[in-house]
mmCIF file of C-alpha atoms in Angstrom:
data_model
loop_
_atom_site.group_PDB
_atom_site.id
_atom_site.type_symbol
_atom_site.label_atom_id
_atom_site.label_comp_id
_atom_site.label_asym_id
_atom_site.label_seq_id
_atom_site.Cartn_x
_atom_site.Cartn_y
_atom_site.Cartn_z
ATOM 1 C CA MET A 1 45.531 35.472 102.249
ATOM 2 C CA LEU A 2 46.586 33.361 99.315
ATOM 3 C CA SER A 3 47.355 34.946 95.993
ATOM 4 C CA ALA A 4 43.915 35.625 94.571
ATOM 5 C CA LEU A 5 45.195 36.063 91.057
ATOM 6 C CA ALA A 6 46.814 32.663 91.075
ATOM 7 C CA ALA A 7 43.654 31.179 92.535
ATOM 8 C CA ALA A 8 41.621 32.574 89.682
ATOM 9 C CA GLN A 9 43.992 31.326 87.014
ATOM 10 C CA VAL A 10 44.459 27.814 88.385
ATOM 11 C CA ALA A 11 40.822 27.325 89.286
ATOM 12 C CA SER A 12 39.621 28.391 85.869
ATOM 13 C CA ALA A 13 41.990 25.968 84.197
ATOM 14 C CA LEU A 14 40.893 23.186 86.534
ATOM 15 C CA PHE A 15 37.154 23.577 86.074
ATOM 16 C CA GLY A 16 36.910 25.152 82.624
ATOM 17 C CA PHE A 17 33.561 26.674 83.544
ATOM 18 C CA TRP A 18 32.452 29.977 81.984
ATOM 19 C CA ASP A 19 29.337 32.066 81.875
ATOM 20 C CA ASP A 20 28.219 33.759 78.661
ATOM 21 C CA ALA A 21 29.610 37.226 79.411
ATOM 22 C CA SER A 22 27.717 38.734 76.478
ATOM 23 C CA SER A 23 24.445 38.016 78.277
ATOM 24 C CA ARG A 24 25.352 40.472 81.045
ATOM 25 C CA GLU A 25 25.113 44.235 81.045
ATOM 26 C CA GLY A 26 28.662 45.543 81.069
ATOM 27 C CA VAL A 27 30.143 48.959 81.778
ATOM 28 C CA ALA A 28 31.728 51.082 79.070
ATOM 29 C CA GLY A 29 35.515 51.081 79.222
ATOM 30 C CA LEU A 30 35.797 48.134 81.637
ATOM 31 C CA PRO A 31 36.322 44.406 80.955
ATOM 32 C CA PRO A 32 33.112 42.744 79.704
ATOM 33 C CA TYR A 33 32.601 40.712 82.879
ATOM 34 C CA VAL A 34 32.446 43.822 85.072
ATOM 35 C CA THR A 35 28.712 44.408 85.224
ATOM 36 C CA VAL A 36 26.668 47.464 86.076
ATOM 37 C CA GLU A 37 25.545 45.675 89.245
ATOM 38 C CA MET A 38 29.160 45.189 90.349
ATOM 39 C CA VAL A 39 30.017 48.859 89.856
ATOM 40 C CA GLU A 40 26.821 50.036 91.507
ATOM 41 C CA THR A 41 27.444 47.768 94.488
ATOM 42 C CA ALA A 42 31.011 49.062 94.796
ATOM 43 C CA LEU A 43 29.642 52.618 94.818
ATOM 44 C CA GLU A 44 26.995 51.701 97.392
ATOM 45 C CA CYS A 45 29.677 50.225 99.655
ATOM 46 C CA GLN A 46 31.800 53.328 99.137
ATOM 47 C CA GLU A 47 28.925 55.469 100.359
ATOM 48 C CA GLU A 48 28.069 53.225 103.318
ATOM 49 C CA TYR A 49 31.485 51.994 104.468
ATOM 50 C CA GLY A 50 33.906 54.451 102.857
ATOM 51 C CA HIS A 51 35.921 51.875 100.917
ATOM 52 C CA PRO A 52 37.064 53.602 97.674
ATOM 53 C CA ALA A 53 35.170 52.120 94.744
ATOM 54 C CA GLY A 54 38.120 52.338 92.362
ATOM 55 C CA CYS A 55 40.122 49.893 94.477
ATOM 56 C CA THR A 56 37.131 47.564 94.833
ATOM 57 C CA ILE A 57 36.700 47.374 91.059
ATOM 58 C CA ALA A 58 40.464 46.973 90.568
ATOM 59 C CA GLN A 59 40.382 43.945 92.879
ATOM 60 C CA ILE A 60 37.480 42.457 90.932
ATOM 61 C CA ILE A 61 39.458 42.787 87.701
ATOM 62 C CA PHE A 62 42.790 41.632 89.117
ATOM 63 C CA GLU A 63 41.540 38.797 91.311
ATOM 64 C CA GLY A 64 38.294 37.718 89.650
ATOM 65 C CA GLY A 65 39.089 38.126 85.981
ATOM 66 C CA ASP A 66 41.034 36.014 83.545
ATOM 67 C CA GLY A 67 41.288 37.487 80.063
ATOM 68 C CA ASP A 68 37.854 38.701 79.030
ATOM 69 C CA ARG A 69 35.933 36.421 81.396
ATOM 70 C CA LEU A 70 35.534 35.658 85.076
ATOM 71 C CA SER A 71 37.506 32.800 86.565
ATOM 72 C CA ALA A 72 35.702 29.665 87.727
ATOM 73 C CA LEU A 73 36.216 30.677 91.357
ATOM 74 C CA ALA A 74 34.589 34.035 90.654
ATOM 75 C CA GLU A 75 31.829 32.532 88.533
ATOM 76 C CA ARG A 76 30.934 29.284 90.267
ATOM 77 C CA GLY A 77 31.724 30.406 93.801
ATOM 78 C CA LYS A 78 30.708 34.040 93.163
ATOM 79 C CA ASN A 79 33.983 34.846 94.956
ATOM 80 C CA LEU A 80 35.417 37.917 93.224
ATOM 81 C CA PHE A 81 38.252 38.597 95.669
ATOM 82 C CA GLY A 82 39.775 35.209 96.517
ATOM 83 C CA ILE A 83 38.364 35.372 100.056
ATOM 84 C CA LYS A 84 39.400 32.288 102.012
ATOM 85 C CA TRP A 85 36.910 30.417 104.137
ATOM 86 C CA SER A 86 36.600 30.974 107.880
ATOM 87 C CA PRO A 87 34.161 29.231 110.263
ATOM 88 C CA SER A 88 33.288 32.705 111.564
ATOM 89 C CA TYR A 89 31.466 33.327 108.288
ATOM 90 C CA LEU A 90 28.779 30.800 109.162
ATOM 91 C CA GLY A 91 25.473 32.585 109.564
ATOM 92 C CA CYS A 92 26.442 35.587 107.422
ATOM 93 C CA PRO A 93 23.551 36.231 105.025
ATOM 94 C CA GLU A 94 25.877 36.632 102.027
ATOM 95 C CA ILE A 95 27.542 33.238 102.466
ATOM 96 C CA ALA A 96 26.417 30.162 100.506
ATOM 97 C CA GLY A 97 29.079 27.776 101.807
ATOM 98 C CA LYS A 98 32.663 26.914 100.958
ATOM 99 C CA GLY A 99 34.640 25.086 98.303
ATOM 100 C CA SER A 100 38.152 23.679 97.933
ATOM 101 C CA TRP A 101 40.205 25.177 95.132
ATOM 102 C CA ALA A 102 43.702 24.659 93.804
ATOM 103 C CA THR A 103 45.740 27.817 94.165
ATOM 104 C CA SER A 104 49.289 28.996 94.771
ATOM 105 C CA GLU A 105 51.084 31.101 97.327
ATOM 106 C CA GLU A 106 54.217 33.190 96.951
ATOM 107 C CA VAL A 107 57.014 31.853 99.161
ATOM 108 C CA ASP A 108 60.539 33.296 98.971
ATOM 109 C CA GLY A 109 59.818 34.770 95.574
ATOM 110 C CA GLY A 110 58.403 31.566 94.108
ATOM 111 C CA LEU A 111 54.928 30.050 93.778
ATOM 112 C CA VAL A 112 53.945 26.964 95.749
ATOM 113 C CA GLY A 113 50.826 25.003 94.773
ATOM 114 C CA VAL A 114 48.322 24.260 97.542
ATOM 115 C CA MET A 115 44.671 23.381 98.070
ATOM 116 C CA ALA A 116 42.626 25.830 100.113
ATOM 117 C CA ASP A 117 39.023 26.420 101.153
ATOM 118 C CA PHE A 118 37.407 29.553 99.773
ATOM 119 C CA ALA A 119 34.097 31.145 100.730
ATOM 120 C CA SER A 120 31.215 30.752 98.294
ATOM 121 C CA PHE A 121 28.690 33.573 97.986
ATOM 122 C CA LYS A 122 25.046 33.708 96.972
ATOM 123 C CA SER A 123 25.754 36.339 94.298
ATOM 124 C CA HIS A 124 28.447 38.711 93.113
ATOM 125 C CA ARG A 125 26.601 41.522 94.830
ATOM 126 C CA ASP A 126 26.678 39.575 98.096
ATOM 127 C CA CYS A 127 30.422 39.045 97.697
ATOM 128 C CA ILE A 128 31.101 42.777 97.263
ATOM 129 C CA VAL A 129 28.867 43.678 100.197
ATOM 130 C CA PHE A 130 30.520 41.013 102.382
ATOM 131 C CA ARG A 131 33.952 42.444 101.589
ATOM 132 C CA SER A 132 32.951 45.791 103.073
ATOM 133 C CA ARG A 133 30.377 44.777 105.684
ATOM 134 C CA VAL A 134 32.319 41.927 107.254
ATOM 135 C CA LEU A 135 35.864 41.392 105.995
ATOM 136 C CA LEU A 136 37.190 44.954 105.867
ATOM 137 C CA SER A 137 35.173 46.123 108.863
ATOM 138 C CA ASN A 138 37.087 43.815 111.206
ATOM 139 C CA HIS A 139 40.654 43.594 112.459
ATOM 140 C CA PRO A 140 43.257 43.867 110.993
ATOM 141 C CA TYR A 141 41.759 46.078 108.278
ATOM 142 C CA SER A 142 39.594 48.334 110.431
ATOM 143 C CA ASP A 143 42.599 49.105 112.664
ATOM 144 C CA ASN A 144 45.065 49.749 109.856
ATOM 145 C CA PRO A 145 46.117 53.425 109.616
ATOM 146 C CA LEU A 146 46.556 53.286 105.830
ATOM 147 C CA VAL A 147 43.051 51.870 105.371
ATOM 148 C CA ALA A 148 41.709 54.575 107.687
ATOM 149 C CA ALA A 149 43.524 57.248 105.671
ATOM 150 C CA ALA A 150 42.173 55.774 102.424
ATOM 151 C CA ILE A 151 38.618 55.944 103.742
ATOM 152 C CA GLU A 152 39.117 59.519 104.972
ATOM 153 C CA ALA A 153 40.495 60.680 101.605
ATOM 154 C CA CYS A 154 38.495 58.243 99.445
ATOM 155 C CA ASP A 155 41.803 57.273 97.839
ATOM 156 C CA SER A 156 42.135 53.957 96.002
ATOM 157 C CA ASP A 157 45.940 54.055 95.979
ATOM 158 C CA LEU A 158 46.042 54.330 99.752
ATOM 159 C CA MET A 159 43.443 51.567 99.990
ATOM 160 C CA ALA A 160 45.612 49.215 97.944
ATOM 161 C CA GLU A 161 48.584 50.002 100.163
ATOM 162 C CA GLY A 162 46.488 49.500 103.293
ATOM 163 C CA LEU A 163 45.166 46.131 102.146
ATOM 164 C CA LYS A 164 48.672 44.840 101.513
ATOM 165 C CA ASP A 165 49.951 46.323 104.791
ATOM 166 C CA ALA A 166 47.129 44.610 106.710
ATOM 167 C CA GLY A 167 48.006 41.249 105.172
ATOM 168 C CA TYR A 168 45.268 40.893 102.551
ATOM 169 C CA ALA A 169 47.574 39.182 100.051
ATOM 170 C CA THR A 170 50.984 37.557 100.198
ATOM 171 C CA SER A 171 52.039 38.674 96.709
ATOM 172 C CA SER A 172 54.968 41.080 96.891
ATOM 173 C CA GLY A 173 53.703 42.968 93.828
ATOM 174 C CA TYR A 174 50.077 43.238 94.954
ATOM 175 C CA VAL A 175 49.958 47.030 95.335
ATOM 176 C CA GLU A 176 51.720 47.675 92.047
ATOM 177 C CA SER A 177 49.394 45.235 90.267
ATOM 178 C CA LEU A 178 46.260 46.939 91.602
ATOM 179 C CA LYS A 179 47.580 50.380 90.689
ATOM 180 C CA ALA A 180 48.392 49.166 87.178
ATOM 181 C CA VAL A 181 44.777 48.014 86.788
ATOM 182 C CA MET A 182 43.570 51.408 88.068
ATOM 183 C CA ASP A 183 45.781 53.125 85.501
ATOM 184 C CA GLN A 184 44.684 50.870 82.646
ATOM 185 C CA TYR A 185 40.954 51.370 83.209
ATOM 186 C CA GLY A 186 40.916 54.820 84.810
ATOM 187 C CA LEU A 187 39.300 53.428 87.956
ATOM 188 C CA ARG A 188 40.198 56.339 90.226
ATOM 189 C CA ARG A 189 37.340 58.226 88.587
ATOM 190 C CA PHE A 190 34.959 56.174 90.730
ATOM 191 C CA ASP A 191 36.503 57.445 93.978
ATOM 192 C CA GLY A 192 33.982 59.792 95.537
ATOM 193 C CA MET A 193 31.442 59.255 92.760
ATOM 194 C CA THR A 194 27.895 58.778 93.992
ATOM 195 C CA LEU A 195 25.580 56.075 92.761
ATOM 196 C CA GLU A 196 23.282 58.788 91.422
ATOM 197 C CA GLU A 197 26.129 60.336 89.424
ATOM 198 C CA PHE A 198 27.029 56.959 87.940
ATOM 199 C CA ARG A 199 23.453 56.257 86.910
ATOM 200 C CA SER A 200 23.172 59.683 85.297
ATOM 201 C CA GLY A 201 26.169 59.056 83.041
ATOM 202 C CA GLY A 202 28.858 60.542 85.244
ATOM 203 C CA ALA A 203 31.113 57.519 84.808
ATOM 204 C CA VAL A 204 31.387 58.000 81.043
ATOM 205 C CA ALA A 205 32.034 61.725 81.420
ATOM 206 C CA ALA A 206 34.689 61.132 84.052
ATOM 207 C CA ALA A 207 36.415 58.526 81.872
ATOM 208 C CA VAL A 208 36.480 60.877 78.870
ATOM 209 C CA VAL A 209 37.861 63.810 80.877
ATOM 210 C CA ALA A 210 40.435 61.597 82.631
ATOM 211 C CA ALA A 211 41.613 60.323 79.248
ATOM 212 C CA ALA A 212 41.985 63.884 77.960
ATOM 213 C CA GLU A 213 43.973 64.867 81.041
ATOM 214 C CA SER A 214 46.263 61.882 80.510
ATOM 215 C CA GLN A 215 47.317 63.332 77.126
ATOM 216 C CA LEU A 216 48.270 66.813 78.346
ATOM 217 C CA GLY A 217 51.641 67.701 76.862
ATOM 218 C CA VAL A 218 51.429 65.210 73.975
ATOM 219 C CA PRO A 219 52.512 66.905 70.708
ATOM 220 C CA TYR A 220 50.062 67.800 67.971
ATOM 221 C CA VAL A 221 50.689 65.635 64.925
ATOM 222 C CA TRP A 222 48.530 66.088 61.829
ATOM 223 C CA GLY A 223 46.655 62.843 61.318
ATOM 224 C CA GLY A 224 48.075 61.557 64.597
ATOM 225 C CA SER A 225 46.195 58.847 66.462
ATOM 226 C CA THR A 226 48.823 57.448 68.836
ATOM 227 C CA PRO A 227 48.185 58.376 72.472
ATOM 228 C CA GLY A 228 51.250 59.491 74.373
ATOM 229 C CA VAL A 229 53.136 60.088 71.120
ATOM 230 C CA GLY A 230 51.181 62.332 68.759
ATOM 231 C CA LEU A 231 47.538 63.257 68.170
ATOM 232 C CA ASP A 232 45.534 65.718 66.160
ATOM 233 C CA CYS A 233 42.337 67.239 67.546
ATOM 234 C CA SER A 234 39.970 64.502 66.394
ATOM 235 C CA GLY A 235 42.504 61.796 67.214
ATOM 236 C CA LEU A 236 42.394 63.063 70.800
ATOM 237 C CA THR A 237 38.604 63.052 71.025
ATOM 238 C CA GLN A 238 38.352 59.593 69.442
ATOM 239 C CA TYR A 239 40.940 58.238 71.896
ATOM 240 C CA CYS A 240 39.155 59.761 74.895
ATOM 241 C CA TYR A 241 35.831 58.184 73.981
ATOM 242 C CA ALA A 242 37.498 54.841 73.307
ATOM 243 C CA GLN A 243 38.705 54.863 76.921
ATOM 244 C CA ALA A 244 35.060 55.096 77.979
ATOM 245 C CA GLY A 245 34.178 52.181 75.707
ATOM 246 C CA ILE A 246 32.475 54.342 73.070
ATOM 247 C CA ALA A 247 33.516 54.125 69.416
ATOM 248 C CA ILE A 248 33.171 57.395 67.492
ATOM 249 C CA PRO A 249 34.256 58.355 63.946
ATOM 250 C CA ARG A 250 37.843 59.407 63.281
ATOM 251 C CA TYR A 251 37.347 62.842 61.738
ATOM 252 C CA SER A 252 35.915 65.969 63.338
ATOM 253 C CA GLU A 253 33.112 66.552 60.833
ATOM 254 C CA ASP A 254 31.992 62.943 61.111
ATOM 255 C CA GLN A 255 32.141 63.144 64.899
ATOM 256 C CA ALA A 256 29.820 66.150 64.811
ATOM 257 C CA SER A 257 27.407 64.388 62.466
ATOM 258 C CA ALA A 258 27.276 61.090 64.348
ATOM 259 C CA GLY A 259 26.613 62.556 67.799
ATOM 260 C CA THR A 260 23.798 64.698 69.166
ATOM 261 C CA ARG A 261 24.438 68.421 68.862
ATOM 262 C CA VAL A 262 23.455 70.567 71.831
ATOM 263 C CA PRO A 263 23.894 74.302 72.517
ATOM 264 C CA LEU A 264 27.063 75.375 74.281
ATOM 265 C CA SER A 265 24.909 76.587 77.175
ATOM 266 C CA GLN A 266 23.904 72.944 77.762
ATOM 267 C CA ALA A 267 27.376 71.444 77.439
ATOM 268 C CA GLN A 268 28.356 68.868 80.066
ATOM 269 C CA PRO A 269 31.843 67.663 81.028
ATOM 270 C CA GLY A 270 32.924 64.948 78.611
ATOM 271 C CA ASP A 271 31.028 66.417 75.659
ATOM 272 C CA ILE A 272 32.922 67.192 72.462
ATOM 273 C CA LEU A 273 33.107 70.879 71.569
ATOM 274 C CA TRP A 274 32.911 71.408 67.800
ATOM 275 C CA ARG A 275 33.460 74.104 65.252
ATOM 276 C CA PRO A 276 34.208 73.550 61.559
ATOM 277 C CA GLY A 277 37.672 72.048 61.432
ATOM 278 C CA HIS A 278 38.290 71.632 65.158
ATOM 279 C CA VAL A 279 37.115 69.612 68.190
ATOM 280 C CA ALA A 280 37.965 69.504 71.884
ATOM 281 C CA ILE A 281 36.896 67.814 75.124
ATOM 282 C CA TYR A 282 34.804 69.981 77.443
ATOM 283 C CA VAL A 283 35.938 69.667 81.075
ATOM 284 C CA GLY A 284 33.535 72.077 82.782
ATOM 285 C CA GLY A 285 33.197 75.780 83.484
ATOM 286 C CA ASP A 286 34.704 77.636 80.557
ATOM 287 C CA GLU A 287 37.527 75.115 80.070
ATOM 288 C CA TYR A 288 38.347 72.473 77.512
ATOM 289 C CA ILE A 289 41.301 70.252 76.543
ATOM 290 C CA HIS A 290 42.434 70.080 72.931
ATOM 291 C CA GLU A 291 45.268 69.532 70.482
ATOM 292 C CA PRO A 292 45.507 73.064 69.048
ATOM 293 C CA GLN A 293 47.777 73.036 65.994
ATOM 294 C CA ALA A 294 51.135 71.994 64.554
ATOM 295 C CA GLY A 295 54.015 73.001 66.816
ATOM 296 C CA ASP A 296 51.813 72.937 69.924
ATOM 297 C CA VAL A 297 50.876 70.276 72.482
ATOM 298 C CA CYS A 298 47.683 69.020 74.079
ATOM 299 C CA ARG A 299 46.666 71.580 76.681
ATOM 300 C CA ARG A 300 43.867 73.191 78.617
ATOM 301 C CA ALA A 301 42.266 76.322 77.249
ATOM 302 C CA THR A 302 39.434 78.654 78.151
ATOM 303 C CA GLY A 303 36.680 80.235 76.105
ATOM 304 C CA ILE A 304 34.181 77.675 74.835
ATOM 305 C CA ALA A 305 32.439 80.432 72.857
ATOM 306 C CA TYR A 306 35.166 79.719 70.267
ATOM 307 C CA PHE A 307 33.122 76.652 69.307
ATOM 308 C CA THR A 308 29.797 76.325 67.493
ATOM 309 C CA CYS A 309 28.121 73.679 69.644
ATOM 310 C CA ALA A 310 28.662 70.666 71.871
ATOM 311 C CA VAL A 311 28.331 67.084 70.639
ATOM 312 C CA ARG A 312 27.086 64.350 72.949
ATOM 313 C CA TYR A 313 27.456 60.586 72.640
ATOM 314 C CA ARG A 314 25.789 59.405 75.851
#
């Protein structure tokens, strides 16, 4: 398969066609063109076909996006994955036709410009469904041991490796590129998530907790707001919510005032735990993650009764 990223970039430059991304319902913490429908469809396909949703969304971002918008191929052709045309697709209910697009292919470490026919889909939802229902359910993907292992473990990293191993893309850095997108947007949180959990706010909670876990071991710095370098307690909580696409105040007292306070007995993972002068991220059970004090580092702790209440932003 031709380099989908290159296809998106060249096609968008060629046609200069964009949709008003602000008119769509986006998902907190993801690029603005990744809609709720896209994520929900990825989760539906995960449940029905086993393809890890994190990898699906990573492909949408890597292959269908260009900056903060969709490429022309992804927008006009509704082709989010750079899927090339095949006559065998005729009669598939998701297919609208085909179109010729300028793209490039990696050959001996360099890019060669070519024209190729790509499938056109009736909608973005149809494209995502087609990827699982038709493309990945047939040889060589269905017979690939890495893809099978990814489905068994619901593991997006294995899925990326399996796609490359089965010949999905010719780019030598395809796997590393997908994993970098997963890291940037915390997409592994969608692996194993149900559609019901996503609709109930589980995606935001998972993003907040994943962000907190990513800072374990980072030193406490008074007034610190630099992830990976130094954070104070409210710098940590503000950073974690930013990774879920939610802007909250900088200081702990303001964070408590701006959110909705709930009793500790009703705390949910991803909530902020608050007491005068200190905040933390609740991760479930009796555990939380926080930046304790000068001379310490971000770490897990137990005993949420130390706090006064939970604060919710979703």
